[in-house]
Amino acid sequence: MEFGTDPFEQFMYFFRPLWQVLTHKFFLMLYALAIMPSFIRWLVRVHFNARARRTGVDKTDRMSGREFEQWLSVKFKQMGYKVQLQRGFKDKGADLILQKGPLTIAVQAKKLAPGRKVGVKVLGEVLRAMKYYKAPRGIVVTNQYFTREMIEEASGYTDVQLWDRPRLIREIEKLNQTKTAAVTQTMDGRINKSIK
């Protein structure tokens, strides 16, 4: 086969059979399967970030450590706890002391920059705080995540809960659902009274 002098024509002569193979249904299916996991991860990340925005957890990334403690204090109060916000570095390992009835909970709050993780050292801090404040339960809460070592070590303590970013989002979502249900019941009560 003789080619003209047009380079595009020469290119297409060799490329056309390759293009036909690459666009065959089988190969298109392979491409789809290859990009599907990345696409699903992207969708999950977009959904997770939207939940973080709705709950306000995304704003914690721009807070100072003290502002994060104050933010948590407000959220725990909304959950029905009496909250004592401890002062500074003499907090004996607890940033917040929660009380609901006879139950006392020592809370160690760790506000970290994105990409950082809370290490196992913090577990010792909350355990000391539980002993000092005579709290039968403890919570370590962070706006980020825990190291694998922290998760493994804490799994041996049934009285300590770890609240990472996803757990914090879930707890705030539960709180928001409870508040929405309470408002709906109040509104239903007012509507029923006005109908009667």
C-alpha positions as CSV (number, residue, x, y, z in Angstrom):
1,M,0.0,0.0,0.0
2,E,1.4,3.3,-1.0
3,F,0.9,6.3,1.3
4,G,0.3,9.8,0.4
5,T,2.5,12.5,1.9
6,D,-0.1,13.4,4.5
7,P,1.2,12.3,7.9
8,F,-2.3,12.1,9.3
9,E,-3.3,9.6,6.6
10,Q,-0.2,7.5,7.5
11,F,-1.1,7.7,11.2
12,M,-4.7,6.7,10.6
13,Y,-3.6,3.7,8.5
14,F,-1.8,2.2,11.5
15,F,-4.0,3.6,14.2
16,R,-7.5,2.6,12.8
17,P,-7.1,-1.2,13.5
18,L,-5.7,-0.4,17.0
19,W,-8.7,1.9,17.6
20,Q,-11.1,-0.8,16.5
21,V,-9.6,-3.2,19.0
22,L,-9.5,-0.6,21.8
23,T,-13.1,0.3,21.3
24,H,-14.4,-3.2,21.2
25,K,-17.1,-3.9,23.8
26,F,-14.8,-6.3,25.7
27,F,-12.1,-3.7,26.1
28,L,-14.6,-1.0,27.0
29,M,-15.9,-3.3,29.8
30,L,-12.3,-3.8,31.0
31,Y,-11.8,0.0,31.1
32,A,-15.0,0.4,33.1
33,L,-14.0,-2.3,35.6
34,A,-10.5,-0.7,35.9
35,I,-11.9,2.8,36.8
36,M,-14.9,1.6,38.8
37,P,-13.0,1.2,42.2
38,S,-11.5,4.7,41.9
39,F,-14.9,6.2,41.0
40,I,-16.5,4.5,44.0
41,R,-13.8,5.7,46.3
42,W,-14.4,9.2,44.9
43,L,-18.1,9.0,45.5
44,V,-17.6,7.8,49.1
45,R,-15.2,10.6,49.8
46,V,-17.6,13.2,48.3
47,H,-20.5,11.8,50.5
48,F,-18.3,11.7,53.6
49,N,-17.1,15.3,53.1
50,A,-20.7,16.4,52.6
51,R,-21.7,14.7,55.9
52,A,-18.7,16.5,57.6
53,R,-20.0,19.8,56.3
54,R,-23.6,19.2,57.4
55,T,-22.5,18.3,60.9
56,G,-19.9,21.0,61.2
57,V,-17.1,18.6,61.8
58,D,-15.2,20.0,58.8
59,K,-15.0,23.4,60.7
60,T,-13.0,21.7,63.4
61,D,-10.0,21.5,61.1
62,R,-9.6,25.2,61.3
63,M,-10.1,25.5,65.1
64,S,-7.5,25.7,67.8
65,G,-7.3,22.9,70.3
66,R,-9.2,25.0,72.9
67,E,-11.8,26.0,70.4
68,F,-12.3,22.3,69.6
69,E,-12.8,21.5,73.3
70,Q,-15.4,24.3,73.5
71,W,-17.2,23.0,70.4
72,L,-17.3,19.5,71.9
73,S,-18.6,21.0,75.2
74,V,-21.6,22.5,73.3
75,K,-22.3,19.3,71.5
76,F,-22.1,17.2,74.7
77,K,-24.5,19.6,76.4
78,Q,-26.9,19.2,73.5
79,M,-26.6,15.4,74.1
80,G,-27.9,16.0,77.6
81,Y,-24.6,15.9,79.6
82,K,-23.6,18.3,82.3
83,V,-20.1,19.4,81.1
84,Q,-17.1,20.7,83.0
85,L,-14.5,22.2,80.6
86,Q,-11.1,21.7,82.3
87,R,-8.5,24.4,82.2
88,G,-5.2,24.2,80.3
89,F,-2.4,21.7,80.9
90,K,-3.4,21.0,84.5
91,D,-6.4,19.0,83.4
92,K,-5.1,15.7,84.7
93,G,-5.6,14.1,81.3
94,A,-9.2,15.1,80.8
95,D,-10.3,18.1,78.7
96,L,-14.0,17.6,79.6
97,I,-15.8,15.9,82.4
98,L,-19.3,14.7,81.4
99,Q,-22.0,13.8,83.8
100,K,-25.4,12.3,83.2
101,G,-27.1,11.1,86.3
102,P,-24.6,9.0,88.3
103,L,-22.4,8.4,85.3
104,T,-19.1,10.3,84.9
105,I,-17.1,10.3,81.7
106,A,-13.6,11.7,81.3
107,V,-13.0,13.0,77.8
108,Q,-9.6,13.6,76.2
109,A,-10.0,15.8,73.1
110,K,-7.3,15.8,70.4
111,K,-7.6,18.4,67.6
112,L,-5.2,17.6,64.9
113,A,-4.3,18.9,61.4
114,P,-5.6,16.9,58.5
115,G,-3.5,13.8,57.8
116,R,-2.3,13.4,61.4
117,K,-3.3,10.6,63.7
118,V,-3.7,10.2,67.5
119,G,-1.1,7.9,69.0
120,V,-1.3,5.4,71.9
121,K,0.2,7.9,74.4
122,V,-3.2,9.5,74.7
123,L,-4.8,6.3,76.0
124,G,-2.6,6.6,79.1
125,E,-3.7,10.1,79.6
126,V,-7.4,9.3,79.5
127,L,-6.9,6.2,81.8
128,R,-5.1,8.5,84.3
129,A,-7.9,11.0,84.0
130,M,-10.5,8.3,84.6
131,K,-8.7,7.3,87.8
132,Y,-8.2,10.9,89.0
133,Y,-11.8,11.9,88.4
134,K,-13.2,8.6,89.5
135,A,-14.9,8.2,86.1
136,P,-15.9,4.7,85.1
137,R,-15.8,5.6,81.4
138,G,-13.5,7.5,79.1
139,I,-13.7,8.9,75.6
140,V,-10.8,9.9,73.4
141,V,-12.3,12.1,70.6
142,T,-10.4,13.6,67.6
143,N,-11.3,15.5,64.5
144,Q,-9.0,13.1,62.6
145,Y,-8.0,9.4,63.1
146,F,-6.2,7.0,65.4
147,T,-3.1,5.0,64.7
148,R,-3.4,1.3,64.3
149,E,-1.5,0.8,67.6
150,M,-3.9,3.1,69.4
151,I,-6.9,1.1,68.1
152,E,-5.3,-2.2,69.1
153,E,-4.3,-1.1,72.5
154,A,-7.7,0.6,73.3
155,S,-9.5,-2.6,72.3
156,G,-8.4,-4.1,75.5
157,Y,-10.3,-1.5,77.5
158,T,-14.1,-1.8,77.4
159,D,-14.5,1.3,79.4
160,V,-12.8,3.6,76.8
161,Q,-14.4,4.7,73.5
162,L,-12.5,6.0,70.6
163,W,-14.3,8.7,68.6
164,D,-12.5,9.4,65.3
165,R,-13.8,11.6,62.5
166,P,-16.4,9.2,61.2
167,R,-17.6,8.4,64.7
168,L,-17.8,12.1,65.6
169,I,-19.8,12.7,62.4
170,R,-22.2,9.8,63.3
171,E,-22.7,11.1,66.9
172,I,-23.5,14.6,65.6
173,E,-25.9,13.2,63.0
174,K,-27.7,11.3,65.8
175,L,-27.9,14.5,67.9
176,N,-29.3,16.4,64.9
177,Q,-31.9,13.7,64.2
178,T,-32.9,13.8,67.9
179,K,-33.2,17.6,67.8
180,T,-35.2,17.4,64.5
181,A,-37.5,14.8,66.0
182,A,-38.1,16.9,69.1
183,V,-39.0,20.0,67.0
184,T,-41.3,17.8,64.8
185,Q,-43.1,16.5,67.9
186,T,-43.4,20.0,69.3
187,M,-44.8,21.3,66.0
188,D,-47.2,18.3,65.8
189,G,-48.4,19.1,69.3
190,R,-49.0,22.7,68.4
191,I,-50.8,21.8,65.2
192,N,-53.0,19.2,67.0
193,K,-53.9,21.8,69.7
194,S,-54.8,24.4,67.1
195,I,-57.0,22.0,65.2
196,K,-59.0,21.0,68.3
